[in-house]
Coordinates of C-alpha atoms in Angstrom, one line a residue:
F1 CA 21.7 14.1 50.0
L2 CA 23.4 16.1 52.8
A3 CA 26.8 15.0 51.7
G4 CA 26.1 16.2 48.2
Q5 CA 24.7 19.5 49.6
R6 CA 27.8 20.2 51.6
I7 CA 30.0 19.6 48.6
D8 CA 27.9 21.9 46.5
Q9 CA 27.7 24.7 49.0
F10 CA 31.5 24.6 49.8
H11 CA 32.6 24.3 46.2
N12 CA 35.1 21.5 46.8
P13 CA 37.4 21.4 43.8
S14 CA 38.1 17.7 44.2
L15 CA 34.6 16.4 44.8
D16 CA 31.3 16.6 42.9
A17 CA 27.8 16.6 44.4
D18 CA 26.4 14.7 41.4
A19 CA 27.7 11.3 42.5
Y20 CA 25.9 11.6 45.9
W21 CA 22.6 12.8 44.5
L22 CA 22.7 10.3 41.6
E23 CA 23.2 7.5 44.2
L24 CA 20.1 8.8 46.1
L25 CA 18.1 8.9 42.8
R26 CA 19.3 5.3 42.1
R27 CA 17.6 4.3 45.4
D28 CA 14.6 6.6 45.0
S29 CA 14.2 8.1 41.5
G30 CA 11.5 10.6 42.6
N31 CA 13.3 12.0 45.6
V32 CA 12.5 15.7 45.6
A33 CA 15.7 17.1 47.2
A34 CA 18.1 15.1 44.9
N35 CA 16.1 15.9 41.8
T36 CA 16.0 19.6 42.7
G37 CA 19.8 19.5 43.4
M38 CA 20.6 17.8 40.1
G39 CA 18.2 20.2 38.3
L40 CA 20.1 23.2 39.8
L41 CA 23.4 21.8 38.7
D42 CA 22.0 21.4 35.2
L43 CA 20.8 25.0 35.2
K44 CA 24.2 26.3 36.3
C45 CA 25.6 24.5 33.3
A46 CA 22.9 25.7 30.9
R47 CA 21.6 22.2 30.4
F48 CA 18.0 23.3 30.4
A49 CA 16.4 20.1 28.9
S50 CA 18.1 17.9 31.5
A51 CA 17.2 20.3 34.3
E52 CA 13.5 20.2 33.1
Q53 CA 13.4 16.4 33.5
H54 CA 14.8 16.5 37.1
F55 CA 12.3 19.3 38.2
R56 CA 9.4 17.4 36.5
K57 CA 10.2 14.3 38.7
A58 CA 10.4 16.5 41.8
I59 CA 7.1 18.2 41.0
D60 CA 5.4 14.8 40.3
R61 CA 6.4 13.6 43.8
L62 CA 5.3 16.9 45.4
T63 CA 1.9 17.1 43.7
F64 CA 1.0 13.4 44.0
Q65 CA -1.6 14.2 46.7
F66 CA -1.4 18.0 46.7
T67 CA -2.6 20.6 44.2
S68 CA -0.3 23.3 45.6
P69 CA 2.7 21.8 47.4
K70 CA 4.4 23.5 50.3
N71 CA 7.8 23.4 48.6
A72 CA 7.6 25.7 45.6
E73 CA 11.4 25.7 44.8
P74 CA 11.2 23.0 42.0
L75 CA 8.2 24.8 40.4
Y76 CA 10.2 28.1 40.1
Y77 CA 13.3 26.5 38.7
F78 CA 11.1 24.3 36.4
G79 CA 10.0 27.7 35.0
V80 CA 13.6 28.8 34.6
A81 CA 14.4 25.6 32.7
L82 CA 11.5 26.1 30.4
K83 CA 12.2 29.7 29.8
G84 CA 15.8 28.8 29.0
Q85 CA 14.4 26.7 26.1
G86 CA 12.3 29.5 24.8
R87 CA 9.0 27.9 26.0
N88 CA 7.6 31.0 27.6
D89 CA 4.0 29.9 27.7
E90 CA 4.8 26.8 29.7
A91 CA 7.3 28.7 31.9
F92 CA 4.5 31.3 32.6
T93 CA 2.4 28.5 34.2
A94 CA 5.2 27.2 36.3
F95 CA 6.2 30.7 37.6
Y96 CA 2.5 31.4 38.4
K97 CA 2.2 28.2 40.4
A98 CA 5.4 29.0 42.3
A99 CA 4.3 32.6 43.1
W100 CA 1.8 31.4 45.7
S101 CA 4.7 30.8 48.0
Q102 CA 6.0 33.9 49.9
E103 CA 9.5 32.5 49.6
W104 CA 9.4 32.4 45.8
K105 CA 6.9 35.3 45.2
A106 CA 9.5 37.9 44.3
P107 CA 11.5 36.0 41.7
S108 CA 8.4 34.3 40.2
Y109 CA 6.5 37.6 39.7
Y110 CA 9.6 39.2 38.2
S111 CA 9.9 36.3 35.7
L112 CA 6.2 36.6 34.9
A113 CA 6.7 40.3 34.3
E114 CA 9.6 39.5 31.8
I115 CA 7.4 37.1 29.9
A116 CA 4.5 39.6 29.8
V117 CA 6.9 42.3 28.5
A118 CA 8.2 39.9 25.8
G119 CA 4.5 39.4 24.8
N120 CA 3.9 43.2 24.7
D121 CA 1.4 42.9 27.5
F122 CA 2.8 45.9 29.5
S123 CA -0.3 46.4 31.6
S124 CA -0.1 42.9 33.1
A125 CA 3.6 43.2 33.3
L126 CA 3.2 46.3 35.5
D127 CA 1.0 44.3 37.9
Y128 CA 3.5 41.4 38.1
V129 CA 6.5 43.6 38.7
N130 CA 4.7 45.5 41.4
Q131 CA 3.9 42.3 43.2
S132 CA 7.6 41.3 42.8
L133 CA 8.7 44.5 44.4
D134 CA 6.1 44.1 47.2
A135 CA 8.0 40.9 48.2
N136 CA 11.5 42.3 47.7
A137 CA 11.8 46.0 47.7
L138 CA 15.6 45.9 47.0
N139 CA 15.4 44.1 43.6
I140 CA 17.3 46.5 41.3
R141 CA 16.5 44.5 38.2
A142 CA 12.8 44.8 39.0
Y143 CA 13.0 48.5 39.3
S144 CA 14.8 48.7 35.9
L145 CA 12.1 46.5 34.3
K146 CA 9.4 48.6 35.9
A147 CA 10.9 51.8 34.5
A148 CA 10.9 50.2 31.0
I149 CA 7.3 49.1 31.4
L150 CA 6.2 52.6 32.5
R151 CA 8.1 54.1 29.6
H152 CA 6.4 51.9 27.1
L153 CA 3.0 52.7 28.7
G154 CA 3.8 56.4 28.1
K155 CA 4.2 57.2 31.8
Q156 CA 7.6 58.9 31.5
D157 CA 7.4 61.2 34.5
E158 CA 6.4 58.3 36.7
A159 CA 9.3 56.2 35.3
L160 CA 11.8 59.1 36.0
D161 CA 10.5 59.3 39.6
L162 CA 10.9 55.6 40.0
I163 CA 14.5 55.7 38.6
S164 CA 15.4 58.5 41.0
F165 CA 13.9 56.5 43.9
A166 CA 15.6 53.2 42.9
S167 CA 19.0 54.9 42.5
R168 CA 18.8 56.2 46.1
K169 CA 17.4 53.0 47.5
T170 CA 19.7 50.5 45.7
D171 CA 22.6 51.5 43.5
P172 CA 23.2 55.0 42.1
L173 CA 25.8 53.7 39.7
D174 CA 23.6 51.0 38.1
V175 CA 24.0 51.1 34.3
R176 CA 20.6 49.8 33.4
L177 CA 18.9 52.5 35.4
K178 CA 21.1 55.1 33.6
A179 CA 20.1 53.5 30.3
E180 CA 16.4 53.8 31.2
K181 CA 16.8 57.4 32.2
W182 CA 18.6 58.1 28.9
L183 CA 15.9 56.3 26.8
I184 CA 13.4 58.7 28.4
T185 CA 15.2 62.0 28.4
K186 CA 17.9 61.6 25.7
D187 CA 19.9 64.0 27.9
E188 CA 23.4 64.5 26.6
K189 CA 24.9 64.6 30.1
I190 CA 23.4 61.3 31.0
A191 CA 24.5 59.9 27.6
G192 CA 28.1 61.0 28.3
S193 CA 28.1 59.1 31.6
L194 CA 26.3 56.1 30.3
F195 CA 28.2 55.4 27.1
T196 CA 31.6 56.2 28.6
T197 CA 30.8 53.5 31.2
L198 CA 29.6 51.0 28.6
N199 CA 32.5 51.6 26.3
T200 CA 35.0 51.4 29.2
F201 CA 33.5 48.4 30.8
Q202 CA 31.9 46.4 28.0
I203 CA 31.1 43.4 30.2
T204 CA 28.5 45.8 31.7
A205 CA 27.2 46.4 28.2
Q206 CA 26.7 42.6 27.8
E207 CA 24.9 42.5 31.1
T208 CA 22.6 45.2 30.0
A209 CA 22.0 43.5 26.7
A210 CA 21.2 40.3 28.5
E211 CA 18.5 42.1 30.5
Y212 CA 16.9 43.4 27.3
F213 CA 17.2 39.9 25.8
N214 CA 15.4 38.3 28.7
S215 CA 12.4 40.7 28.5
G216 CA 12.3 40.8 24.7
L217 CA 12.9 44.6 24.5
W218 CA 14.7 44.3 21.2
N219 CA 14.3 47.9 20.0
D220 CA 15.6 49.3 23.4
G221 CA 18.6 47.0 23.2
I222 CA 19.3 48.1 19.6
L223 CA 19.2 51.8 20.5
V224 CA 21.5 51.4 23.5
L225 CA 24.1 49.1 21.8
S226 CA 24.0 51.1 18.5
T227 CA 24.7 54.3 20.4
L228 CA 27.5 52.6 22.3
I229 CA 29.2 51.8 19.0
E230 CA 28.6 55.2 17.6
T231 CA 30.1 56.9 20.6
S232 CA 33.2 54.6 20.8
K233 CA 36.4 56.4 20.0
V234 CA 38.1 53.2 19.0
K235 CA 35.8 51.0 17.0
S236 CA 38.3 48.2 16.9
S237 CA 38.2 47.9 20.7
I238 CA 34.5 47.1 20.8
N239 CA 33.8 43.6 22.2
P240 CA 32.5 41.3 19.4
M241 CA 29.7 40.1 21.8
V242 CA 28.2 43.6 21.6
Y243 CA 27.8 43.1 17.8
Y244 CA 26.5 39.6 18.2
Y245 CA 23.8 40.8 20.6
L246 CA 23.0 43.6 18.3
G247 CA 22.7 41.3 15.3
Y248 CA 20.4 39.0 17.3
F249 CA 18.1 42.0 18.3
H250 CA 17.9 43.1 14.7
E251 CA 17.0 39.6 13.6
K252 CA 14.2 39.5 16.2
I253 CA 12.6 42.6 14.7
G254 CA 12.9 41.2 11.2
D255 CA 15.8 43.3 9.9
A256 CA 17.9 40.4 8.4
S257 CA 20.2 42.8 6.5
K258 CA 21.2 44.7 9.7
A259 CA 21.6 41.4 11.6
S260 CA 24.0 40.1 8.9
E261 CA 26.0 43.3 8.9
C262 CA 26.4 43.2 12.7
R263 CA 27.5 39.6 12.7
K264 CA 30.0 40.2 10.0
Q265 CA 31.5 43.0 12.0
A266 CA 31.6 40.8 15.1
A267 CA 33.6 38.3 13.2
I268 CA 36.4 40.7 12.4
Q269 CA 36.7 42.3 15.8
S270 CA 39.7 41.3 17.9
S271 CA 39.2 38.0 19.7
E272 CA 41.7 38.8 22.5
Y273 CA 40.2 38.7 26.1
V274 CA 36.7 37.7 24.8
F275 CA 35.1 35.4 27.3
P276 CA 31.3 35.2 27.0
F277 CA 29.9 34.3 30.4
Q278 CA 26.1 34.4 30.2
S279 CA 23.7 31.6 29.3
E280 CA 21.8 34.1 27.2
A281 CA 24.9 34.3 24.9
I282 CA 24.4 30.6 23.9
V283 CA 21.3 31.5 21.9
V284 CA 22.9 34.6 20.6
L285 CA 26.0 32.8 19.3
Q286 CA 24.1 29.8 18.0
R287 CA 22.0 32.1 15.9
A288 CA 25.1 33.7 14.6
I289 CA 26.6 30.3 13.7
D290 CA 23.4 29.3 12.0
A291 CA 23.3 32.5 10.0
I292 CA 27.0 32.5 9.0
P293 CA 28.3 28.9 9.3
G294 CA 31.8 30.0 8.3
D295 CA 32.3 32.3 11.3
A296 CA 35.2 30.7 13.1
H297 CA 35.2 33.3 15.9
A298 CA 31.6 32.5 16.9
H299 CA 32.5 28.9 17.3
Y300 CA 35.6 29.9 19.3
Y301 CA 33.6 32.1 21.6
M302 CA 30.9 29.4 22.1
G303 CA 33.7 27.0 23.1
N304 CA 35.0 29.6 25.7
L305 CA 31.5 30.0 27.0
L306 CA 30.6 26.3 27.3
F307 CA 33.9 24.7 28.4
D308 CA 33.1 24.9 32.2
W309 CA 29.5 23.8 31.7
Q310 CA 29.5 21.5 28.7
P311 CA 33.2 20.5 27.9
D312 CA 32.4 18.1 25.1
E313 CA 30.3 20.6 23.3
A314 CA 33.0 23.2 23.8
I315 CA 35.6 20.9 22.3
G316 CA 33.4 20.4 19.2
H317 CA 33.1 24.2 18.7
W318 CA 36.9 24.8 19.1
E319 CA 37.6 22.0 16.6
K320 CA 35.2 23.6 14.2
A321 CA 36.9 26.9 14.7
V322 CA 40.3 25.4 13.9
S323 CA 38.9 23.7 10.8
L324 CA 37.5 27.0 9.6
N325 CA 40.6 29.0 10.5
P326 CA 43.8 26.9 10.7
Q327 CA 45.6 30.0 12.0
M328 CA 43.5 30.3 15.1
T329 CA 46.2 29.3 17.5
I330 CA 44.3 30.2 20.6
A331 CA 41.6 27.7 19.8
M332 CA 44.3 25.1 19.3
R333 CA 45.8 25.9 22.7
N334 CA 42.3 25.6 24.3
L335 CA 41.9 22.2 22.7
A336 CA 45.2 21.1 24.1
Q337 CA 44.1 22.2 27.6
A338 CA 40.7 20.5 27.1
Y339 CA 42.2 17.2 26.1
S340 CA 44.8 17.3 28.9
H341 CA 41.9 17.4 31.4
K342 CA 40.2 14.4 29.9
T343 CA 40.8 10.9 31.3
G344 CA 42.3 8.2 29.1
D345 CA 45.8 7.7 27.8
E346 CA 44.7 8.5 24.2
N347 CA 43.9 12.1 25.1
R348 CA 47.4 13.2 26.1
P349 CA 48.9 12.8 22.6
K350 CA 45.9 14.8 21.3
A351 CA 46.7 17.6 23.7
I352 CA 50.4 17.6 22.8
S353 CA 49.5 17.6 19.1
F354 CA 47.2 20.6 19.3
M355 CA 49.7 22.6 21.4
E356 CA 52.5 21.8 18.9
K357 CA 50.2 22.9 16.1
A358 CA 49.5 26.2 18.0
I359 CA 53.2 26.9 18.2
A360 CA 54.0 25.9 14.7
A361 CA 51.2 28.0 13.2
G362 CA 53.2 31.2 14.0
N363 CA 53.1 34.0 16.5
P364 CA 52.7 31.8 19.5
Y365 CA 52.1 33.2 23.0
P366 CA 55.0 32.8 25.4
T367 CA 52.8 30.9 27.8
H368 CA 52.2 28.2 25.1
F369 CA 55.7 27.0 25.7
A370 CA 55.2 26.6 29.4
E371 CA 52.0 24.7 28.7
L372 CA 53.6 22.5 26.1
D373 CA 56.5 21.7 28.4
R374 CA 54.0 20.6 31.1
L375 CA 52.3 18.3 28.7
Y376 CA 55.7 16.9 27.6
K377 CA 56.5 16.3 31.3
S378 CA 53.2 14.6 32.0
A379 CA 53.8 12.3 29.0
G380 CA 57.3 11.4 30.3
A381 CA 59.1 13.1 27.4
S382 CA 62.9 13.1 27.6
V383 CA 64.8 16.1 29.0
P384 CA 66.7 16.7 25.7
Q385 CA 63.5 16.9 23.7
R386 CA 61.9 19.4 26.1
L387 CA 65.0 21.5 26.4
A388 CA 65.6 21.6 22.7
M389 CA 62.0 22.9 22.2
L390 CA 62.5 25.7 24.7
E391 CA 66.0 26.7 23.6
K392 CA 64.9 26.8 20.0
N393 CA 62.3 29.4 21.0
Q394 CA 64.3 31.1 23.7
I395 CA 63.7 34.6 22.4
I396 CA 60.0 34.1 23.1
V397 CA 60.3 31.8 26.1
I398 CA 62.1 34.5 28.1
N399 CA 59.0 36.6 28.1
N400 CA 57.1 34.2 30.3
D401 CA 58.4 33.4 33.8
E402 CA 57.0 29.9 33.9
A403 CA 58.4 28.9 30.5
L404 CA 61.7 30.5 31.3
G405 CA 61.7 28.7 34.7
A406 CA 61.1 25.4 32.9
M407 CA 64.1 26.0 30.6
I408 CA 66.3 27.0 33.6
N409 CA 65.4 23.8 35.5
L410 CA 66.1 21.7 32.4
K411 CA 69.4 23.4 31.8
T412 CA 70.4 22.6 35.4
F413 CA 69.4 19.0 34.9
S414 CA 71.3 18.8 31.7
G415 CA 74.6 20.0 33.2
K416 CA 74.2 23.6 31.9
A417 CA 74.2 25.2 35.4
D418 CA 76.3 28.1 34.2
E419 CA 73.6 29.1 31.6
A420 CA 70.8 28.5 34.1
I421 CA 72.5 30.8 36.7
L422 CA 73.1 33.5 34.1
L423 CA 69.5 33.4 33.0
M424 CA 68.4 33.9 36.6
K425 CA 70.8 36.7 37.2
N426 CA 69.5 38.7 34.2
H427 CA 65.7 38.4 34.8
I428 CA 63.3 40.0 37.3
F429 CA 60.6 37.4 38.2
S430 CA 57.1 38.3 39.2
I431 CA 56.2 36.2 42.2
W432 CA 52.9 36.1 43.9
E433 CA 51.0 33.3 45.7
G434 CA 49.5 30.9 43.2
G435 CA 50.8 33.0 40.3
N436 CA 53.8 31.0 39.2
A437 CA 54.7 27.4 39.4
F438 CA 58.4 28.2 39.1
N439 CA 60.2 28.3 42.4
T440 CA 63.0 30.8 41.8
G441 CA 64.8 30.2 45.1
Q442 CA 64.8 26.5 44.6
A443 CA 66.0 26.8 41.0
W444 CA 68.9 29.0 42.2
T445 CA 69.8 26.5 44.9
D446 CA 69.6 23.5 42.5
A447 CA 71.8 25.2 39.9
H448 CA 74.5 26.1 42.4
L449 CA 74.3 22.7 44.0
V450 CA 74.8 20.9 40.7
R451 CA 77.6 23.2 39.7
G452 CA 79.2 22.8 43.1
L453 CA 79.1 19.0 43.0
K454 CA 80.6 19.2 39.5
Y455 CA 83.5 21.2 41.0
F456 CA 83.7 18.7 43.9
S457 CA 84.0 15.7 41.5
K458 CA 86.9 17.5 39.8
K459 CA 88.5 18.1 43.3
K460 CA 88.0 21.9 42.9
Y461 CA 86.9 22.1 46.5
T462 CA 87.2 25.9 47.0
E463 CA 85.1 26.6 43.9
A464 CA 82.6 24.0 45.2
L465 CA 82.4 25.7 48.6
D466 CA 81.7 29.0 46.8
D467 CA 78.7 27.5 45.0
F468 CA 77.4 25.8 48.2
R469 CA 77.5 29.1 50.0
M470 CA 75.8 31.0 47.2
A471 CA 73.1 28.3 46.8
L472 CA 71.2 29.5 49.8
T473 CA 71.5 33.3 49.1
P474 CA 69.5 34.1 46.0
P475 CA 69.8 37.6 44.5
E476 CA 67.0 40.1 45.1
N477 CA 65.8 40.0 41.5
L478 CA 64.6 36.4 42.1
R479 CA 62.3 37.6 44.9
A480 CA 62.7 34.2 46.5
Q481 CA 61.5 33.3 49.9
Q482 CA 64.4 33.3 52.4
G483 CA 65.2 30.6 54.9
R484 CA 63.1 27.7 53.7
N485 CA 64.9 25.3 51.3
Y486 CA 64.5 21.6 51.3
R487 CA 68.1 21.1 50.1
Q488 CA 69.6 23.0 53.1
I489 CA 70.6 19.8 54.9
Q490 CA 72.0 18.3 51.7
I491 CA 74.1 21.4 51.0
A492 CA 75.3 21.5 54.6
Y493 CA 76.5 17.9 54.3
W494 CA 78.4 18.5 51.0
T495 CA 79.9 21.7 52.5
G496 CA 81.3 19.5 55.3
C497 CA 82.7 17.1 52.7
A498 CA 84.4 20.0 50.9
Y499 CA 85.9 21.4 54.1
D500 CA 87.1 17.9 55.0
A501 CA 88.8 17.5 51.6
L502 CA 90.5 20.8 52.1
G503 CA 91.8 19.6 55.5
E504 CA 89.6 22.0 57.5
K505 CA 88.4 19.4 59.9
D506 CA 86.7 21.7 62.5
K507 CA 84.7 23.4 59.8
A508 CA 83.7 20.1 58.4
R509 CA 82.6 18.9 61.8
Q510 CA 80.6 22.1 62.3
S511 CA 78.8 21.6 59.0
W512 CA 77.9 18.0 59.8
D513 CA 76.7 18.9 63.3
E514 CA 74.5 21.5 61.6
V515 CA 73.0 18.6 59.5
I516 CA 72.3 16.5 62.5
N517 CA 70.8 19.4 64.5
A518 CA 68.6 20.5 61.6
G519 CA 67.5 16.9 61.1
S520 CA 66.4 16.6 64.7
R521 CA 64.0 19.5 64.2
G522 CA 62.0 17.5 61.6
P523 CA 60.1 18.6 58.5
R524 CA 58.8 21.8 60.1
S525 CA 62.2 23.3 59.8
G526 CA 61.5 24.0 56.1
F527 CA 63.2 21.1 54.3
N528 CA 60.2 19.5 52.6
P529 CA 60.2 19.7 48.8
P530 CA 57.9 22.5 47.6
G531 CA 55.2 21.5 45.2
R532 CA 55.5 17.8 46.0
T533 CA 53.3 15.8 48.3
F534 CA 54.3 12.5 49.9
G535 CA 52.3 10.0 51.8
N536 CA 54.0 9.5 55.3
S537 CA 56.9 10.7 57.4
L538 CA 59.2 8.1 55.9
L539 CA 58.7 9.4 52.4
A540 CA 58.6 13.1 53.4
Q541 CA 61.8 13.0 55.4
G542 CA 63.6 10.2 53.6
E543 CA 66.2 12.4 51.9
Q544 CA 66.6 14.4 55.1
R545 CA 67.2 11.3 57.2
Y546 CA 69.6 9.9 54.6
Y547 CA 72.0 12.9 54.9
V548 CA 71.7 13.0 58.7
A549 CA 72.8 9.4 58.7
L550 CA 75.7 10.2 56.4
A551 CA 76.7 13.1 58.6
K552 CA 76.7 10.9 61.7
K553 CA 78.8 8.3 59.9
R554 CA 81.3 11.0 59.0
L555 CA 81.5 12.1 62.6
D556 CA 81.5 8.5 64.0
P557 CA 82.6 5.8 61.5
S558 CA 81.2 3.1 63.9
D559 CA 77.7 4.5 63.4
N560 CA 77.0 2.9 60.0
G561 CA 73.3 3.7 60.0
E562 CA 72.5 0.3 58.6
T563 CA 69.0 0.1 60.2
L564 CA 68.0 3.4 58.7
F565 CA 69.4 2.6 55.3
R566 CA 67.6 -0.7 55.1
E567 CA 64.4 1.0 56.0
L568 CA 64.9 3.5 53.2
A569 CA 65.8 0.8 50.8
D570 CA 62.5 -0.9 51.2
A571 CA 60.8 0.4 48.0
G572 CA 57.7 -1.7 48.6
T573 CA 57.1 0.1 52.0
N574 CA 57.8 3.4 50.4
T575 CA 55.3 2.8 47.6
V576 CA 52.5 1.6 49.8
S577 CA 53.0 4.4 52.3
S578 CA 52.9 7.1 49.6
Q579 CA 49.5 5.8 48.4
T580 CA 47.7 5.1 51.7
D581 CA 49.1 7.0 54.7
N582 CA 48.2 10.5 55.9
P583 CA 45.4 11.4 53.5
A584 CA 44.8 15.1 53.1
D585 CA 41.7 16.7 54.4
P586 CA 39.2 16.4 51.5
Q587 CA 37.9 19.9 52.2
F588 CA 41.3 21.2 51.1
V589 CA 42.5 18.9 48.4
A590 CA 43.8 20.8 45.4
A591 CA 42.5 19.9 42.0
R592 CA 45.3 18.3 40.0
R593 CA 45.6 19.2 36.3
L594 CA 48.1 16.5 35.4
A595 CA 49.2 13.4 37.2
S596 CA 52.4 13.8 39.0
R597 CA 55.2 11.6 37.7
D598 CA 57.4 12.8 40.6
N599 CA 55.2 10.9 43.0
Q600 CA 55.8 7.7 41.0
A601 CA 59.5 8.4 41.0
M602 CA 59.9 9.2 44.7
P603 CA 59.7 5.7 46.2
H604 CA 62.5 4.5 43.8
Y605 CA 64.6 7.5 44.7
I606 CA 64.3 7.0 48.5
S607 CA 65.0 3.3 48.0
G608 CA 68.1 4.2 45.9
L609 CA 69.3 6.4 48.8
G610 CA 69.0 3.5 51.1
Y611 CA 71.0 1.2 48.9
A612 CA 73.6 3.9 48.4
G613 CA 74.0 4.2 52.2
L614 CA 74.5 0.4 52.4
G615 CA 77.2 0.6 49.8
N616 CA 75.2 -1.4 47.2
K617 CA 75.9 0.9 44.2
S618 CA 74.4 -1.6 41.7
K619 CA 71.0 -1.6 43.4
A620 CA 71.2 2.1 44.1
S621 CA 71.8 2.8 40.4
E622 CA 69.0 0.5 39.5
E623 CA 66.6 2.4 41.7
F624 CA 67.8 5.9 40.6
F625 CA 67.4 4.8 36.9
A626 CA 63.9 3.6 37.8
A627 CA 63.1 7.0 39.3
L628 CA 64.3 8.7 36.2
A629 CA 62.3 6.4 34.0
A630 CA 59.2 7.4 35.9
S631 CA 60.0 11.1 35.9
P632 CA 62.8 11.9 33.4
D633 CA 63.6 15.3 34.9
F634 CA 63.8 14.2 38.6
L635 CA 66.8 16.2 39.5
S636 CA 67.4 14.6 43.0
A637 CA 67.7 11.1 41.4
K638 CA 70.2 12.4 38.8
I639 CA 72.3 14.2 41.5
A640 CA 72.3 11.0 43.6
L641 CA 73.3 8.9 40.6
D642 CA 76.1 11.2 39.6
S643 CA 77.4 11.1 43.2
L644 CA 77.7 7.3 43.4

């Protein structure tokens, strides 16, 4: 239980609490702590029926020999699960039982007040909300609800005094308190401030609507949301969720015509940047779907809402949206992402298919090409196939840094370094931590290294030296990090080779000495490949050690480095080491979206370097080809293969 609790509290992206608590329940199906934990996880995912079952088991254990258990937490959340299913009478009983505990008095009485308001019992509701505030005098939602109760009881002056007090005590900018004040006074100045805020920040309008939803104040919600729409200067900018909530409220008061009108309007609003986020919206959207089954947008929004919580249900809604509207490319893109996260080899082709359809449907977003290329890479698609897709759509691709970066890297790999360099020179990249998977400095280095080696193979050593020098000095528009580049040792080695070919022996020796000195500083000197993780020091430093050994051999032909090269050539050791050694701290393991093919290729690449160092070109070629078979765009393997 404690292991699961720690995972849940620290939000570890690579571990789930479920497995630990389910193991505890396998050993003791009635365990209170584990059932409560699992119930809370279900509540967070809006799985109210499943949550109910877990809280029931916890309560059964707690009340086995007690009428009123000391631990009231499962009772309160049992009420939340029941209320989430619309079973208010049963929820009322659960909340009332939980309210005996001082710890759960404030939220329980607040929930009782909401249920009483929904049943038009405002007198009882006032008593409940007062008891809630007695236990927690800083509950701003309780103040807002109390103001609404007083207003419905005809105590407008008392409600205004309460709103003034609550604004000073809690939050003077709270929108719900402003809405309550406007509902009482209809003051134009208050209206101006309120509806300007609601129109500017429509997520706040959805929060306010959800509060009216939870307490069944349908007419209040209708008046606020209708006025929001009336005062909007740009009707097309209104978030469709505002209309969906308004339609639901009209339906609850029996105005089917108005409800239908609102839902039809919601369906034609722009779907850009619409991300429902409240569990209350599930009911609102489901009623819209039931009322107008052909509303593709309602299915799309439901998918957006549910994907984090109930991914399979979300996929079903997105697939329905696409079937209703084959031009809804954003839903196709979401399906591609959803299937790419599912386990099983059969899901990757589905992901690729949906992304290809999204692009083919017309007016694709630039980011779609970056995402499709990632899917292609994860499936082991060939470089020509990936590059052809990006080049065909280059006019769109250049508008997205990541897609453009993918095309640049693939051009470099394909021997089009001149084109890659030109693209980098003519584009200003937006770089921020975690914001872009494209490493601009590394791409610049790679392109110049590839072009420099091409010049070297043609015995154009001066031109090669120019590229090697430029490789480590990216232009300002790339906004690249200076001084840390894992190819620095490799470039220094080839720089020495170019000087040697030109007969400048001292400069050659200087470059090779630089390689050896840098190698002695180890991986902390900045030569580890960015964006790639390897198992142990052999794998992390294999390439670095290889070029150090070559430099030593250049300076002293008697130092053939055979022991090192044989160590690198041991592919079996490389593979085992990459899988077992030096595990990362589980608290800081990053969640992987797609399996890394580079990690499969790296042991073959390191082994190929070893064989190359031993002079066994046949075995080296075999290993480099194996690396490219595992990861077709593995540039280091291609560079090494071309250099044999």
